[in-house]
Short mmCIF file of C-alpha atoms and ligand atoms in Angstrom, two decimals:
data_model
loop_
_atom_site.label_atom_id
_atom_site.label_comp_id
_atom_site.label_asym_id
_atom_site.label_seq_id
_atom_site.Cartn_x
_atom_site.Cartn_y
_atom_site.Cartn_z
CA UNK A 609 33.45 -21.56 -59.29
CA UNK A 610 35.43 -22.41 -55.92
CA UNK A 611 33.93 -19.27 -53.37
CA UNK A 612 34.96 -18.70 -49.88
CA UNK A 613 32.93 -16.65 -47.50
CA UNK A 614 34.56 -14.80 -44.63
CA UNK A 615 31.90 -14.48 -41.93
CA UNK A 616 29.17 -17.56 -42.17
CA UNK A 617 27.14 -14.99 -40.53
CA UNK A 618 23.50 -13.77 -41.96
CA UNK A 619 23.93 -12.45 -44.96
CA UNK A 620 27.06 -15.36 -45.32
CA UNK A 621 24.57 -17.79 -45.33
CA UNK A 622 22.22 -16.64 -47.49
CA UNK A 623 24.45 -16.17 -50.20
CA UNK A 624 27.21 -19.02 -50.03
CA UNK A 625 23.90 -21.22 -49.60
CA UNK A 626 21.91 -20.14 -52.54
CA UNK A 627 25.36 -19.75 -54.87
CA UNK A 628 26.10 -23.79 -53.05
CA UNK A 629 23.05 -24.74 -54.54
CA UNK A 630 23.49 -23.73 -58.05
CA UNK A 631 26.64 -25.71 -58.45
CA UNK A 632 29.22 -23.51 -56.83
CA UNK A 633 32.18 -25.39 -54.81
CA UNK A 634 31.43 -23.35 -51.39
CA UNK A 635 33.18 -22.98 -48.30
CA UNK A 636 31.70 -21.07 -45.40
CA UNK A 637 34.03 -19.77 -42.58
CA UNK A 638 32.67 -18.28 -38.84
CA UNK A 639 34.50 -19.58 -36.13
CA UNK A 640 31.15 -20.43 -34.04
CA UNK A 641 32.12 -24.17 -34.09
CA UNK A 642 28.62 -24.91 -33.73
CA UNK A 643 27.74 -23.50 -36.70
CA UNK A 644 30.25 -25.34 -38.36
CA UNK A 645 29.57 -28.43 -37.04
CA UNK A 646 26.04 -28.52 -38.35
CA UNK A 647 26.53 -27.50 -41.65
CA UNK A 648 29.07 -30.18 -42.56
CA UNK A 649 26.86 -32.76 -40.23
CA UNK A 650 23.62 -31.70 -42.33
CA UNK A 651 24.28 -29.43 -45.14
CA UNK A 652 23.14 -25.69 -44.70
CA UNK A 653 19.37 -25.03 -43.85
CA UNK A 654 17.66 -22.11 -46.25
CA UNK A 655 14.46 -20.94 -44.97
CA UNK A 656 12.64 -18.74 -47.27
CA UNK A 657 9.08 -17.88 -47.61
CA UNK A 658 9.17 -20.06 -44.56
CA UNK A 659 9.88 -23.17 -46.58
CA UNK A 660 12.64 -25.19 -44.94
CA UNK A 661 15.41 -26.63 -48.21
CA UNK A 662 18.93 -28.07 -47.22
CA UNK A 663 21.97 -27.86 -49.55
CA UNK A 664 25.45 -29.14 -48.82
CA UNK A 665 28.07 -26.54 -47.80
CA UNK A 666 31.88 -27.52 -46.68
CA UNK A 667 32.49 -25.18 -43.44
CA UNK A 668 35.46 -24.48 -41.48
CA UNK A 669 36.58 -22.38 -38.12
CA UNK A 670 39.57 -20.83 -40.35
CA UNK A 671 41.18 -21.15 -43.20
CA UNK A 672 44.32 -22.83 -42.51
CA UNK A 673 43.07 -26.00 -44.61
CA UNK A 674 41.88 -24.69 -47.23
CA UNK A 675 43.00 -23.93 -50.69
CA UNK A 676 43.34 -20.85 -53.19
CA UNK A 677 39.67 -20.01 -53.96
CA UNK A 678 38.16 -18.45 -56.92
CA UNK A 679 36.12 -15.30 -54.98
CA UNK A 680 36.50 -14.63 -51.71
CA UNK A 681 33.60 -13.19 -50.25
CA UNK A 682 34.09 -10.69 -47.24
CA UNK A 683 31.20 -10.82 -44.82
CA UNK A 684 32.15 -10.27 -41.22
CA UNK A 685 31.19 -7.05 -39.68
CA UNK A 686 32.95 -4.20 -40.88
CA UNK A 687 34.69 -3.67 -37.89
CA UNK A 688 36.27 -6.97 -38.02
CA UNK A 689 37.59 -7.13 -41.28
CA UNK A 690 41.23 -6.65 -40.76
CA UNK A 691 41.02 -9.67 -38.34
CA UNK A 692 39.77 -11.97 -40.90
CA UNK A 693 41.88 -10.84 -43.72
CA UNK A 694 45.09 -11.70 -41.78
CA UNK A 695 44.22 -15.49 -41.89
CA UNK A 696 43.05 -14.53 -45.80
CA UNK A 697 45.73 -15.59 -47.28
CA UNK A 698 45.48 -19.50 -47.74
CA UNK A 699 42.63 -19.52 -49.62
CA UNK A 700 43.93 -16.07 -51.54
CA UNK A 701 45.76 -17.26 -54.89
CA UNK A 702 47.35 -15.11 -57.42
CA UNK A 703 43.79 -14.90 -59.25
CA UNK A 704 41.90 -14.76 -56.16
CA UNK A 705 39.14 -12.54 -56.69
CA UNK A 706 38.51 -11.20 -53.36
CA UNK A 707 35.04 -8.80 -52.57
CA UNK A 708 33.45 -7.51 -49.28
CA UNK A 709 29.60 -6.93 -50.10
CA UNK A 710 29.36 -5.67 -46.07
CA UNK A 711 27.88 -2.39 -45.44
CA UNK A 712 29.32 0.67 -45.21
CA UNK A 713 32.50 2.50 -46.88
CA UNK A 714 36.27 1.88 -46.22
CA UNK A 715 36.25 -1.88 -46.63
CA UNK A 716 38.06 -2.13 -49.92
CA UNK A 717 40.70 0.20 -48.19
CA UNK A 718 41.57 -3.31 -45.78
CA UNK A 719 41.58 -5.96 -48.41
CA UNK A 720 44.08 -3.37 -50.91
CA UNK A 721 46.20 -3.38 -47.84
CA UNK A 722 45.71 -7.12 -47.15
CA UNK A 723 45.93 -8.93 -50.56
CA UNK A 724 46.79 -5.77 -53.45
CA UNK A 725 44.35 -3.84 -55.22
CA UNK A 726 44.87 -6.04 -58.36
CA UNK A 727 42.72 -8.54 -56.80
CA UNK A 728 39.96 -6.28 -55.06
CA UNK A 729 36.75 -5.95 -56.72
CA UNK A 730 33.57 -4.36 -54.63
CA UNK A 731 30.00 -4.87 -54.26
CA UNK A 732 26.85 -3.90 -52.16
CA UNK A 733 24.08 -5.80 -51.82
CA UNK A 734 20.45 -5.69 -51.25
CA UNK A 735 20.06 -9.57 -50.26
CA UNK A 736 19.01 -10.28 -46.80
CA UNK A 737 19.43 -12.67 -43.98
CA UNK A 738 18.77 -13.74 -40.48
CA UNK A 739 20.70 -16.25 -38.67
CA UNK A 740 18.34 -18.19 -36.79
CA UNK A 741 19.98 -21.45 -35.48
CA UNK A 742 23.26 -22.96 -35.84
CA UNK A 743 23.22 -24.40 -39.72
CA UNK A 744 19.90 -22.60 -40.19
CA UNK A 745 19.34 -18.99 -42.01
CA UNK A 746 16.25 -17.17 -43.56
CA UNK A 747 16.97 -15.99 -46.39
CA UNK A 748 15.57 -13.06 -48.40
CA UNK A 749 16.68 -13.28 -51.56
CA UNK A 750 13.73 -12.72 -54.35
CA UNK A 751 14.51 -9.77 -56.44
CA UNK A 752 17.39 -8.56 -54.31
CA UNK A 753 19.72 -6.41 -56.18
CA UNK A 754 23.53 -7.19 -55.52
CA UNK A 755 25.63 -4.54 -57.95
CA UNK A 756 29.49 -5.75 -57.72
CA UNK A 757 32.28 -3.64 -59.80
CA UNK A 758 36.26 -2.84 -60.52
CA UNK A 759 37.33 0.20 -58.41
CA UNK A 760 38.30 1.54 -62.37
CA UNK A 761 35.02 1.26 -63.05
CA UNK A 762 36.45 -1.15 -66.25
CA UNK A 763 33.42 -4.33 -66.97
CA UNK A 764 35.81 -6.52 -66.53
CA UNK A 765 35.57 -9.93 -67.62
CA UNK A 766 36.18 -11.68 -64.06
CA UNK A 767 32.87 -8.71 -62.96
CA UNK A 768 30.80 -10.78 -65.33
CA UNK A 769 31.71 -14.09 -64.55
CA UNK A 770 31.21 -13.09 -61.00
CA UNK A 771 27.77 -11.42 -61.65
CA UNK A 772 26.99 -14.70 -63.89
CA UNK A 773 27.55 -17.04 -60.75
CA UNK A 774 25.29 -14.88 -58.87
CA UNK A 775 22.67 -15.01 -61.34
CA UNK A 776 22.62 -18.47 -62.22
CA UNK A 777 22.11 -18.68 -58.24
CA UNK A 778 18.90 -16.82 -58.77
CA UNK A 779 20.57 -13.36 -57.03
CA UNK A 780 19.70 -9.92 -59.51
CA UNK A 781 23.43 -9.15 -59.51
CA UNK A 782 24.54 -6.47 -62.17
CA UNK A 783 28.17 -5.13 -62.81
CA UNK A 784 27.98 -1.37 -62.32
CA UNK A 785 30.60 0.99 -64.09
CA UNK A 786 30.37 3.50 -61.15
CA UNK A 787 30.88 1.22 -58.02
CA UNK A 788 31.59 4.30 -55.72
CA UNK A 789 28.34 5.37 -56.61
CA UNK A 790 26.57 2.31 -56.05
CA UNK A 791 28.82 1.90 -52.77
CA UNK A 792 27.12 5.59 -51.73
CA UNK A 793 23.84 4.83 -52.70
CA UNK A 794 23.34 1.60 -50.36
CA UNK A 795 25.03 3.79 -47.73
CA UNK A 796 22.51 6.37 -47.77
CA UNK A 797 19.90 3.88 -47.65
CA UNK A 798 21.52 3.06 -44.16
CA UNK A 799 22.68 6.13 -43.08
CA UNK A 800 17.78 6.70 -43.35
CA UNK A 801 17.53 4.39 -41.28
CA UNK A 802 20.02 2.08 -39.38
CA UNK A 803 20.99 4.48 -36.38
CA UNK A 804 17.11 5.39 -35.86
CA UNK A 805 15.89 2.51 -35.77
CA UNK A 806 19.12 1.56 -33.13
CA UNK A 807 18.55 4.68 -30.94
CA UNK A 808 14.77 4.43 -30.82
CA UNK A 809 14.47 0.45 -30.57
CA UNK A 810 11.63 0.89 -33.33
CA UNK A 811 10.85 -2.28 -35.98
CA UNK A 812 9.80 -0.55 -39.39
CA UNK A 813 6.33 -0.65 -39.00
CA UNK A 814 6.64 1.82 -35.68
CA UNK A 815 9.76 3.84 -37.35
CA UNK A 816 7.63 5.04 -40.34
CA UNK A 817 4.94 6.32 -38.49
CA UNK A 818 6.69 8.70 -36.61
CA UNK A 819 7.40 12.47 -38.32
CA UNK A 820 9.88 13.42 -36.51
CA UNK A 821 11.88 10.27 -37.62
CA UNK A 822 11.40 10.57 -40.80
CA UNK A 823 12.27 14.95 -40.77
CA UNK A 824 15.63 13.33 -38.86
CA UNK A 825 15.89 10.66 -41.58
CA UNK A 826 15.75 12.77 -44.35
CA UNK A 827 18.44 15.67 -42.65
CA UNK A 828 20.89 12.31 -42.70
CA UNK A 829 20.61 11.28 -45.76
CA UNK A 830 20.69 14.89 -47.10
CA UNK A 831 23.84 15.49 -45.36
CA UNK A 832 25.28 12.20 -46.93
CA UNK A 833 24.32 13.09 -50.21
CA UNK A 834 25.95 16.41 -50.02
CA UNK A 835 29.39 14.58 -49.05
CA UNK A 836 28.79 12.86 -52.01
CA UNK A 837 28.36 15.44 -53.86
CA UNK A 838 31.61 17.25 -52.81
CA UNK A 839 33.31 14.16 -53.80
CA UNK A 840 32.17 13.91 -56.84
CA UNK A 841 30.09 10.57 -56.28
CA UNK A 842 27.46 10.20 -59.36
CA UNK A 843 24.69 8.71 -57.30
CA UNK A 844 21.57 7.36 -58.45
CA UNK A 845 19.12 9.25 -56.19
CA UNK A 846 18.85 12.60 -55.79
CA UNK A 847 15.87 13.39 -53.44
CA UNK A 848 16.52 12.23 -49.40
CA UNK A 849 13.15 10.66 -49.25
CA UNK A 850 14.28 7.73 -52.45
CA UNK A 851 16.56 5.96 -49.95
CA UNK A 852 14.23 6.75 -46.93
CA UNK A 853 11.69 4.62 -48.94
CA UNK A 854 14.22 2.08 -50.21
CA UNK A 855 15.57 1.42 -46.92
CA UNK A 856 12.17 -0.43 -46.30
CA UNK A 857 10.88 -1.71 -49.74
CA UNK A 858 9.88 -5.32 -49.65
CA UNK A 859 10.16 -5.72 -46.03
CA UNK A 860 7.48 -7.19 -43.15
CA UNK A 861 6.70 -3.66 -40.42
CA UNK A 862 8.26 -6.32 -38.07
CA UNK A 863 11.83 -6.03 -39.24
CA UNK A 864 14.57 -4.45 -37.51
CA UNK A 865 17.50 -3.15 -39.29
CA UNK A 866 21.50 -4.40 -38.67
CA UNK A 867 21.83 -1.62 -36.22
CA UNK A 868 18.97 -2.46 -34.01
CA UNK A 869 19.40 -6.34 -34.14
CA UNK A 870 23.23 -5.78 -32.89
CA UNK A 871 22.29 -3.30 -30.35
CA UNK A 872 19.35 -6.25 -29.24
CA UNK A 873 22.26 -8.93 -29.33
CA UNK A 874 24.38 -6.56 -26.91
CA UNK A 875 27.38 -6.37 -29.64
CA UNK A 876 28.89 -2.78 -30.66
CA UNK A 877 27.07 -2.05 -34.31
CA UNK A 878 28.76 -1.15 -37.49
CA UNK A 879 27.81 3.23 -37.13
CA UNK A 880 31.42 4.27 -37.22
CA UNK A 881 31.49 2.44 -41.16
CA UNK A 882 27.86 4.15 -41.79
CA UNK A 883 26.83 7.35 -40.11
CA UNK A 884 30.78 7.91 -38.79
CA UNK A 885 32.09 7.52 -42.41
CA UNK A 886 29.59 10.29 -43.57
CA UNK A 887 31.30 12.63 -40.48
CA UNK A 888 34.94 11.98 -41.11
CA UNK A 889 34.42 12.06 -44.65
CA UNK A 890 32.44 15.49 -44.44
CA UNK A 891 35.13 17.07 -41.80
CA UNK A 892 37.72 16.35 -44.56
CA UNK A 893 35.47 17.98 -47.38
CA UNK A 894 34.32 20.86 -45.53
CA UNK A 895 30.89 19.57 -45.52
CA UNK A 896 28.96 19.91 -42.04
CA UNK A 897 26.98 16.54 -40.74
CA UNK A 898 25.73 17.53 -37.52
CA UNK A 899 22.86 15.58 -37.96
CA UNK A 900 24.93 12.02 -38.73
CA UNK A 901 27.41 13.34 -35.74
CA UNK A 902 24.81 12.87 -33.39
CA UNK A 903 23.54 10.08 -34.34
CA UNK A 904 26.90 8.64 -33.98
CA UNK A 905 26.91 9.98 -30.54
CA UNK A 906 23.55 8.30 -29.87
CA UNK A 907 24.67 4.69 -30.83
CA UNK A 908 27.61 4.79 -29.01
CA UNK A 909 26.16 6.07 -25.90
CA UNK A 910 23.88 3.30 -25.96
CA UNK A 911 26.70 0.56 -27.09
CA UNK A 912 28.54 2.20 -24.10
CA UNK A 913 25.65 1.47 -21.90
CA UNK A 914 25.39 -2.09 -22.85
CA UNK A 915 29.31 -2.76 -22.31
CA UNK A 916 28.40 -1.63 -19.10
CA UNK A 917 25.58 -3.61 -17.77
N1 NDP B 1445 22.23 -9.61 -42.55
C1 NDP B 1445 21.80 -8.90 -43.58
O1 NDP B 1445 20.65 -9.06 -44.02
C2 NDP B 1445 22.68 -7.91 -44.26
C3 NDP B 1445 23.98 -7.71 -43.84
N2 NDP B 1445 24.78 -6.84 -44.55
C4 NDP B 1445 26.15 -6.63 -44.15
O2 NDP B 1445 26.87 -7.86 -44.22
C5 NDP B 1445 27.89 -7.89 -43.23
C6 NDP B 1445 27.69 -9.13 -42.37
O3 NDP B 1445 26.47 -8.97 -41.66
P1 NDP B 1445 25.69 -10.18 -41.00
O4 NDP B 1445 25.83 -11.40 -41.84
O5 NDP B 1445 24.35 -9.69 -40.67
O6 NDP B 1445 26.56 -10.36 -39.67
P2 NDP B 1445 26.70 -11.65 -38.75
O7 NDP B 1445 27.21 -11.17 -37.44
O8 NDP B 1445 25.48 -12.48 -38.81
O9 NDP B 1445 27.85 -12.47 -39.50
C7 NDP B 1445 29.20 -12.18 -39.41
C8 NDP B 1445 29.91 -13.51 -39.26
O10 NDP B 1445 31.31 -13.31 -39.31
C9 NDP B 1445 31.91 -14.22 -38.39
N3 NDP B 1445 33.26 -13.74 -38.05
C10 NDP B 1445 33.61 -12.62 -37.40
N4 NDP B 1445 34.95 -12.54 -37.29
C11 NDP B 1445 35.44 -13.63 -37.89
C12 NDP B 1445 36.75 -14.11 -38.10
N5 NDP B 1445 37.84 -13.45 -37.66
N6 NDP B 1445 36.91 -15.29 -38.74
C13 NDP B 1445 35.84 -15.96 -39.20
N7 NDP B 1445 34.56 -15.55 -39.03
C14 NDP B 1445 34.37 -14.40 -38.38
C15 NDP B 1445 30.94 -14.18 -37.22
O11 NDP B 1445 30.98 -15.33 -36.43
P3 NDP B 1445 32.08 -15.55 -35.29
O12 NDP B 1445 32.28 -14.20 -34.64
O13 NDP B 1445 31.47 -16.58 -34.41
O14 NDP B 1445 33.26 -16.03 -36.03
C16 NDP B 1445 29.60 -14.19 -37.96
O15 NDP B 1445 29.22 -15.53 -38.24
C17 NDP B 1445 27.77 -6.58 -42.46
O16 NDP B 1445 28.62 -5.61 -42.99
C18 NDP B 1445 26.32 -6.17 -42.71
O17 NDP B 1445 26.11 -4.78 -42.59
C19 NDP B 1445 24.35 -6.19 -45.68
C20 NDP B 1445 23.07 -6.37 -46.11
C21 NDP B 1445 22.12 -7.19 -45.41
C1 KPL B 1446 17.84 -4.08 -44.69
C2 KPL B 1446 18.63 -2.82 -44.90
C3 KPL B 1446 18.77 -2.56 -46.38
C4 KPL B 1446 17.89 -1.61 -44.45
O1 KPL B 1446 17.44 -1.68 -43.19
C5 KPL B 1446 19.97 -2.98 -44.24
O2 KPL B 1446 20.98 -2.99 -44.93
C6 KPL B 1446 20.17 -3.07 -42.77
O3 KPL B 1446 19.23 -3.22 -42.00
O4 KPL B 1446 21.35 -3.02 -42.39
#
């Protein structure tokens, strides 16, 4: 299978490199020439379990090059997703698959507009990864969940060769029948914990300890789940605490969620996609989020506060 990623990023990385390795034709885009210039000079490094393995990627700074692909893969940050779907459209065929497994809701609403709902298929995953050099990523992968779908809910038969690429690269990937559910039920999971741990500068170990956090933790995700809920969203949890718990299932009390490792970098973080789609989405239902409304306000202030130093 011939698979672009937009965004060589984290998460990128980890899963162009582990679907490169299985025998996929992979081409990573970021336009951090650094980056790119390392992993054609030496093939992408995977570090998991702390064991160092190098596979051979083909990276670019854009597209321009490049052929119809095909998947797609969307993985810059939310907020920059219209940017990189405007230089889509080289590697974007008439059978182009093309997926954004970013977090967050609204995504699939840019890549209709950019390349036609006929070729727009979503996804969430649970895979992790941490960019830590140019041409070098951690990558937490073991028993990671990815769920991918049609936005008609159809198992289609371009879902399951998909989700069969992904498996044969060793990611758990499953085709759901109720994407929007699955898309809400990876959001609540964020909406437990990202902005906390963002506003309070906490790793997990430090955010779970605290009552308080978790009282203010559950409130958001109960406020998330009732938008849901209004909207008719069949999600797979129905008690606040599941994605409270989920949110940190597998991982070291040293890790620090998206939210907090953007705030650290001194970039603007993805809470109008996470906490801010849970607000609009509740003013248009009727459904009050005071709790997610101020932790929007929270993050902001402090991504104001940055801008400004
Ligand atoms: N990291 C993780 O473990 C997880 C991440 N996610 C989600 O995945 C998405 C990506 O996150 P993550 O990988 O952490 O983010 P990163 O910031 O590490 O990666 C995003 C990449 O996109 C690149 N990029 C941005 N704009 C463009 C553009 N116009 N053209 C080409 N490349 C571009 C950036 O590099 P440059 O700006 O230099 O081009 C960067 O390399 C987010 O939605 C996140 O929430 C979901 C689950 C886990
Ligand atoms: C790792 C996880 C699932 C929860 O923190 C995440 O998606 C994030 O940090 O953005």
């Amino acid at each position: 299978m011939k698979i672009c990623v937009l965004g060589a990023g984290a998460l990128g990385c980890a899963i162009g490199g582990v679907l490169a390795e299985s025998g996929c034709e992979v081409t990573l885009v970021t336009r951090n020439a650094a980056h790119v210039d390392a992993m054609n000079r030496e093939g992408l490094c995977l570090v998991e379990d702390g064991v160092e393995r190098r596979v051979r990627v083909h990276a670019a700074t854009d597209t321009a090059a490049l052929e119809p692909m095909d998947l797609v893969i969307v993985l810059v940050k939310s907020f920059d997703t219209r940017r990189v779907m405007a230089m889509a459209s080289a590697v974007v065929g008439p059978d182009t698959v093309v997926m954004s497994l970013q977090n967050g809701l609204g995504h699939e609403d840019e890549l209709i507009a950019a390349v036609g709902r006929q070729r727009v298929m979503a996804g969430k995953t649970y895979v992790g990864g941490v960019l830590l050099a140019p041409g070098q990523v951690r990558i937490g992968v073991k028993d990671k969940e990815t769920l991918i779908g049609e936005l008609d809910g159809t198992l289609s038969f371009r879902a399951q060769a998909v989700a069969k690429a992904f498996e044969s690269a060793g990611l758990r990937c499953v085709v759901s029948d109720n994407i929007l559910g699955t898309m809400w039920d990876k959001l609540l999971v964020n909406v437990a914990t990202g902005a906390l741990a963002g506003i309070t500068g906490l790793t997990y170990g430090d955010l779970y300890a605290v009552p308080e956090i978790e009282q203010t933790a559950l409130a958001a995700v109960a406020e998330a789940m009732a938008v849901a809920q209004a909207q008719g969203v069949q999600l797979s949890m129905t008690d606040p605490r599941q994605p409270w718990l989920k949110a940190s299932a597998g991982l070291p009390p040293q890790f620090k969620t998206s939210m907090l490792q953007s705030l650290e970098k001194g970039s603007v973080t993805e809470v109008d996609f996470i906490n801010g789609a849970v607000v609009r989405q509740g003013e248009r239902l009727g459904v009050p989020t005071p709790v997610n409304r101020t932790l929007v306000a929270c993050i902001k202030g402090i991504e104001r506060r940055l801008h400004a130093a």
